[in-house]
Short mmCIF file of C-alpha atoms in Angstrom, two decimals:
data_model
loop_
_atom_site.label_atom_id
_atom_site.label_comp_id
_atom_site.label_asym_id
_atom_site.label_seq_id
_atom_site.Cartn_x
_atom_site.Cartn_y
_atom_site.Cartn_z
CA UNK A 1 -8.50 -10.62 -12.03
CA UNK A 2 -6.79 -10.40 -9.06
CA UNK A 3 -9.12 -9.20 -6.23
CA UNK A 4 -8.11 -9.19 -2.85
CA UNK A 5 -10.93 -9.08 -0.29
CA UNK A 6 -10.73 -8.48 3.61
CA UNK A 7 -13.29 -8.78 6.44
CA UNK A 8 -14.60 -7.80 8.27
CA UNK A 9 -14.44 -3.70 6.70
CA UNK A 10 -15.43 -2.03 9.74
CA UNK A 11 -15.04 -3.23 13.66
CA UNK A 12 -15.33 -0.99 16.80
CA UNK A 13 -14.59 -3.73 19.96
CA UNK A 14 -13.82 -3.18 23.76
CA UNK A 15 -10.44 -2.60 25.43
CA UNK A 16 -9.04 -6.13 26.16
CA UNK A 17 -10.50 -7.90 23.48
CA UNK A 18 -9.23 -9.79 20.60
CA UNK A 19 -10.25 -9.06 17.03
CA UNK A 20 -9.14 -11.24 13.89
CA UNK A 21 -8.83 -10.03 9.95
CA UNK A 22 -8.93 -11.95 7.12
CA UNK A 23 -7.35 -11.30 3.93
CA UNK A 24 -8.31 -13.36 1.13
CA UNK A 25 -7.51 -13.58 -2.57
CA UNK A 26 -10.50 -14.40 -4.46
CA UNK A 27 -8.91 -15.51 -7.77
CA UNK A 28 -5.10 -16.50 -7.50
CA UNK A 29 -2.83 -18.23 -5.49
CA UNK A 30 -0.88 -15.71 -3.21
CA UNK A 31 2.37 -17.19 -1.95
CA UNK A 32 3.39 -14.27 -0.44
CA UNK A 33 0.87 -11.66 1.79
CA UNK A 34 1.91 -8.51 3.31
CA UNK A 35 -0.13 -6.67 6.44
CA UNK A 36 0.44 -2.97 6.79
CA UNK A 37 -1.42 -0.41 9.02
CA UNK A 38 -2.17 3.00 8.30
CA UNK A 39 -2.75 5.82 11.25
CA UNK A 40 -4.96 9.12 10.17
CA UNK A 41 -2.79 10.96 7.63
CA UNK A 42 -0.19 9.02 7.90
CA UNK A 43 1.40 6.47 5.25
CA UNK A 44 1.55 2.72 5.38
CA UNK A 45 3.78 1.37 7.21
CA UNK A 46 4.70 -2.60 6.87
CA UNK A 47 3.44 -4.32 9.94
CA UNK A 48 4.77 -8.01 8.75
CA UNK A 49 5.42 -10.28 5.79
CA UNK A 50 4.15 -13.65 5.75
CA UNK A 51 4.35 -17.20 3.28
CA UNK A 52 2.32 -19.87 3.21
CA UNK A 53 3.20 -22.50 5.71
CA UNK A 54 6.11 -20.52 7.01
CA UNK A 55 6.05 -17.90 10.18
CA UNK A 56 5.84 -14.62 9.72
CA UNK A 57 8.40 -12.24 9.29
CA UNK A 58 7.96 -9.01 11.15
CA UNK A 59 9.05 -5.48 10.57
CA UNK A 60 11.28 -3.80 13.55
CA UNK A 61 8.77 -2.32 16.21
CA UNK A 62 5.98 -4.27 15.35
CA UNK A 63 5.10 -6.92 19.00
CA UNK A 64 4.86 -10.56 17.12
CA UNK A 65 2.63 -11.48 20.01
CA UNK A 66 0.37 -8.84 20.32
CA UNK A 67 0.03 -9.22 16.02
CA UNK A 68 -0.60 -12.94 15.22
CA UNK A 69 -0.55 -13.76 12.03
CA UNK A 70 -1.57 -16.99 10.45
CA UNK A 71 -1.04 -17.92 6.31
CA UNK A 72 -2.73 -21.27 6.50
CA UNK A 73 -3.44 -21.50 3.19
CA UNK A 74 -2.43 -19.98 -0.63
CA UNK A 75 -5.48 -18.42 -0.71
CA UNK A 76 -6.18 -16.83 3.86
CA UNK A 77 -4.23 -14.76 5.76
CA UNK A 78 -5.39 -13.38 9.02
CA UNK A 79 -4.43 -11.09 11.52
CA UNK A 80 -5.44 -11.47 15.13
CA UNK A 81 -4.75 -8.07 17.55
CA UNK A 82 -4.70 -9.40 20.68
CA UNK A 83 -5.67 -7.17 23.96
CA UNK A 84 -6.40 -4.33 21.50
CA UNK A 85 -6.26 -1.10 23.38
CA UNK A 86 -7.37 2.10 21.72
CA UNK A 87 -3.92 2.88 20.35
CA UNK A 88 -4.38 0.02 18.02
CA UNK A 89 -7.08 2.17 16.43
CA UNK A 90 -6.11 2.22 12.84
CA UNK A 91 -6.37 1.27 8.95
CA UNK A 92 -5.64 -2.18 8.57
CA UNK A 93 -4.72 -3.11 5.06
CA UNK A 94 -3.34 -6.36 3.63
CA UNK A 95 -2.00 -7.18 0.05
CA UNK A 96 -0.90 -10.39 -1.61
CA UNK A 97 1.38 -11.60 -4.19
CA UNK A 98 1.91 -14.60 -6.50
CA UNK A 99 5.29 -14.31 -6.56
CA UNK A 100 8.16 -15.35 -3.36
CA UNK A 101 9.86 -12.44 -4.37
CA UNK A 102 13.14 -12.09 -7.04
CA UNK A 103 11.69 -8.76 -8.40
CA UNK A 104 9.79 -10.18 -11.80
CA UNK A 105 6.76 -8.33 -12.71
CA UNK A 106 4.46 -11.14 -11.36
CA UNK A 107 5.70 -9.89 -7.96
CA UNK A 108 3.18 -7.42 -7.76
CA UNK A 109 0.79 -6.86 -5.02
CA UNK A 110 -2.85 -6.59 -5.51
CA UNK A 111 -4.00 -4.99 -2.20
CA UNK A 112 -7.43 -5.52 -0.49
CA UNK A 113 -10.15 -2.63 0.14
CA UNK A 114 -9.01 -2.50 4.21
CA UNK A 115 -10.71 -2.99 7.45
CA UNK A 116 -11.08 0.25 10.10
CA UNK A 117 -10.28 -1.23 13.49
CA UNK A 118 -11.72 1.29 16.56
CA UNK A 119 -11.12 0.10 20.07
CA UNK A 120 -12.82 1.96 22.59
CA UNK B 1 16.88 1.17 4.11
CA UNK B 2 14.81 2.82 1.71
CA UNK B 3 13.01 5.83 2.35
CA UNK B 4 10.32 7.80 -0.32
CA UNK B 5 9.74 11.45 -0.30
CA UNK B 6 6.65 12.32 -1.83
CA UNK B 7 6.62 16.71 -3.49
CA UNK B 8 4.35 18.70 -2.89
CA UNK B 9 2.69 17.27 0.47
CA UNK B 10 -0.47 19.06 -0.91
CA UNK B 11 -1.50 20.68 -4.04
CA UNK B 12 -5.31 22.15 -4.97
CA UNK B 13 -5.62 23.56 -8.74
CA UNK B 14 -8.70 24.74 -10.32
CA UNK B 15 -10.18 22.06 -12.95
CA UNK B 16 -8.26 21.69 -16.34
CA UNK B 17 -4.41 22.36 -15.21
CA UNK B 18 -1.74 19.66 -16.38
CA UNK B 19 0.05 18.74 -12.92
CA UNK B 20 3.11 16.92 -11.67
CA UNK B 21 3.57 14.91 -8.98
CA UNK B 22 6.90 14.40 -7.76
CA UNK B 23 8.26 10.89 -6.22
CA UNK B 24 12.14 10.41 -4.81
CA UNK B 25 13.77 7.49 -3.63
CA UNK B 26 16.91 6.81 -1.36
CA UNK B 27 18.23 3.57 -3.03
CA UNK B 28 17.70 3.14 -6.63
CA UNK B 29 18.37 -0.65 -6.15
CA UNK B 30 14.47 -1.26 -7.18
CA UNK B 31 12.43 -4.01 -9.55
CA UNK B 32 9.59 -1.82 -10.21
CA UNK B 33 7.96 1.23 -8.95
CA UNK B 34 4.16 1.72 -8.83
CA UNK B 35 1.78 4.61 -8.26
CA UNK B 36 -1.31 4.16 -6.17
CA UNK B 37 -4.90 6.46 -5.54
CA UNK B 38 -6.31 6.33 -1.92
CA UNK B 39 -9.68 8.16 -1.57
CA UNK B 40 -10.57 9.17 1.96
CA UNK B 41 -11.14 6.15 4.21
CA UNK B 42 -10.59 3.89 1.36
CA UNK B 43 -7.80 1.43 0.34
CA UNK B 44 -5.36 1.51 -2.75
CA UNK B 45 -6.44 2.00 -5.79
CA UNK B 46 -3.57 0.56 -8.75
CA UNK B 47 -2.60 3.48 -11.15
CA UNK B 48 0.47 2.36 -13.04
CA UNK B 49 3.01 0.29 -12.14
CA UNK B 50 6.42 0.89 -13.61
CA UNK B 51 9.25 -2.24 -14.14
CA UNK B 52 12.54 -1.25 -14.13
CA UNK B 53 13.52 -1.71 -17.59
CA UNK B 54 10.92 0.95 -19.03
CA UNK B 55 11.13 4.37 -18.41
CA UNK B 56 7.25 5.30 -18.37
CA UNK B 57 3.90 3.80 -18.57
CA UNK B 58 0.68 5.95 -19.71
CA UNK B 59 -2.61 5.07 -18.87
CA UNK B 60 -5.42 7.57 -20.19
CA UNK B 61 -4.94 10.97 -18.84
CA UNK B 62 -2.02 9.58 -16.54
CA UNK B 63 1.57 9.48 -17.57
CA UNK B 64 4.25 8.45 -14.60
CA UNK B 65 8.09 8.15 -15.66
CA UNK B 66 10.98 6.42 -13.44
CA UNK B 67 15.08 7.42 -13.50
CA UNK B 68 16.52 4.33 -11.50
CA UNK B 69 19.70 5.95 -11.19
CA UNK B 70 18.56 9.86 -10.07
CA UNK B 71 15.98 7.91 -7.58
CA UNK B 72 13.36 9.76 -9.27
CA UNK B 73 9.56 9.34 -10.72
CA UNK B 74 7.35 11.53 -11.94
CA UNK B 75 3.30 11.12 -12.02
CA UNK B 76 2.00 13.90 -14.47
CA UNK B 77 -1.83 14.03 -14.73
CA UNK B 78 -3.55 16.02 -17.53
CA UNK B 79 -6.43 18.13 -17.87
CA UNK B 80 -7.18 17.39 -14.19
CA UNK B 81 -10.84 17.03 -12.96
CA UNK B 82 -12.67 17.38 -9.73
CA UNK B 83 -12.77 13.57 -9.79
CA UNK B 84 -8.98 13.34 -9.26
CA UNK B 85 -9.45 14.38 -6.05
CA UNK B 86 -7.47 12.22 -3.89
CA UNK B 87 -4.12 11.10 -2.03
CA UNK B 88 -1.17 9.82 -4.51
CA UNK B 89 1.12 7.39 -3.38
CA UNK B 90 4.55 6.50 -4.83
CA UNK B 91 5.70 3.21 -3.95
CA UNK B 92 8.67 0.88 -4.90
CA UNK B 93 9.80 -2.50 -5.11
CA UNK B 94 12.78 -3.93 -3.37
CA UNK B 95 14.09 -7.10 -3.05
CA UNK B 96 11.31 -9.99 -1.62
CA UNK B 97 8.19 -7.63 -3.32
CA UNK B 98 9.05 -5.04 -0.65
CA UNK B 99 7.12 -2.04 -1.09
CA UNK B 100 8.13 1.29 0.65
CA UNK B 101 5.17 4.01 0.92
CA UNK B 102 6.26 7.72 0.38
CA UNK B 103 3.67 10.31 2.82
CA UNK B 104 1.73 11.24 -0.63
CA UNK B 105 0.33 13.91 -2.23
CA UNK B 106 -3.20 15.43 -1.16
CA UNK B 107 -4.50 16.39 -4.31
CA UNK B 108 -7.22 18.85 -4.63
CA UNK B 109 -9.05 19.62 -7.84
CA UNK B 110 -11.19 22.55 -7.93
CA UNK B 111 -14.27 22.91 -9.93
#
C-alpha cells in the first residue's frame, strides 16, 4: 500500500516552454503533498507544500509563479514550470501524506519514483 | 530552522564490515525521524522510520536508533554487501509532516 506514482519520469523540452508533473497516489487519500527538487549531488530541498483545495504554501526562494502548483483533488497534484530555462534542469520529486500534519505516525510521506526534467 | 548533518559524506568498505552511519539534528523538537536509500538517478527508497517515543527500529540487517534530546540517530548496517551500494538519507519530522533532508552518505560496498 501506499504507492505514489509521477509522470511523466523523464522530459527533455526547449527553453521557453512549459512542462507539467503529476503526482498521484494510487491507493490512499493524500491530504497533504509535498514537491521537492533535487540538483546533481545535492539533497532535497522543499520546493512547496500544498492541501487539497487550498493554495500552496511555498518555501523561501522558491518563484510561486514560475512553480504552479495545483492539488485539485485527494488523490493529483501537479507541478507546472513555466518558461523553463536550463537552470531548472533537475530531479523533481513529490511525496504525499494522509495526514494535515500534528506529528502522528500516519503523517508519513510515501514519496513517488521522480521525474528528470532537462531543458535545453 | 532545522538543519541535518549527515557523517561521513562518503564511506567505501570491502564486503562483510558492520558500519555506522551517523545522522545529527539542530532542533530536537521532532515527531519522527526516518531513514531513506536513493540509488543513482532514482527516488527514495523507505528504510525505517523512527516515532519519537521509541528509541530504535530494526529491519533485517538494518538497525537505526534516535536520541531526541542529543539531536542524534544512528543507521548501523551489518554484514554489508555490494548491494548496499547507495546514498543514505536521514530525514526528520517537524511540525505540519515537515521533512528536513541531511546531504547523505555515499556508501560504497566493495566486493
Amino acid at each position: 500500500g501506499a504507492v505514489v506514482s509521477q509522470h511523466p519520469s523523464r522530459v527533455i523540452c526547449k527553453s521557453g516552454t512549459s512542462v507539467k508533473i503529476e503526482c498521484r497516489s494510487l491507493d490512499f487519500q493524500a491530504t497533504t503533498m509535498f514537491w521537492y527538487r533535487q540538483f546533481p549531488k545535492q539533497s532535497l530541498m522543499l520546493m512547496a507544500t500544498s492541501n487539497e483545495g487550498s493554495k500552496a504554501t511555498y518555501e523561501q526562494g522558491v518563484e510561486k509563479d514560475k512553480f504552479l502548483i495545483n492539488h485539485a483533488s485527494l488523490t493529483l497534484s501537479t507541478l507546472t514550470v513555466t518558461s523553463a530555462h536550463p537552470e531548472d534542469s533537475s530531479f523533481y520529486i513529490c511525496s504525499a501524506s494522509i495526514g494535515s500534519g500534528g506529528g502522528l505516525g500516519w503523517d508519513t510521506q510515501y514519496f513517488g519514483p521522480g521525474t528528470r526534467l532537462t531543458v535545453l | 530552522k532545522q538543519e541535518v548533518t549527515q557523517i561521513p559524506a562518503a564511506l567505501s568498505v570491502p564486503e562483510g564490515e558492520n558500519l555506522v552511519l551517523n545522522c545529527s539534528f539542530t532542533d530536537s523538537a521532532i515527531y519522527n525521524l526516518q531513514w531513506f536509500r536513493q540509488d543513482p538517478g532514482k527516488g527514495l527508497t523507505s528504510l525505517l522510520l523512527i516515532q519519537s517515543s521509541q528509541r530504535e527500529q530494526t529491519s533485517g540487517r538494518l538497525n537505526a536508533s534516535l536520541d531526541k534530546s542529543s539531536g542524534r540517530s544512528t543507521l548501523y548496517i551489518a554484514a554489508s554487501q555490494p548491494g548496499d551500494s547507495a546514498t543514505y538519507l536521514c530525514a526528520p519530522y517537524t511540525s505540519g509532516s515537515r521533512l528536513t533532508f541531511g546531504e547523505g552518505t555515499q556508501l560504497t560496498v566493495n566486493p
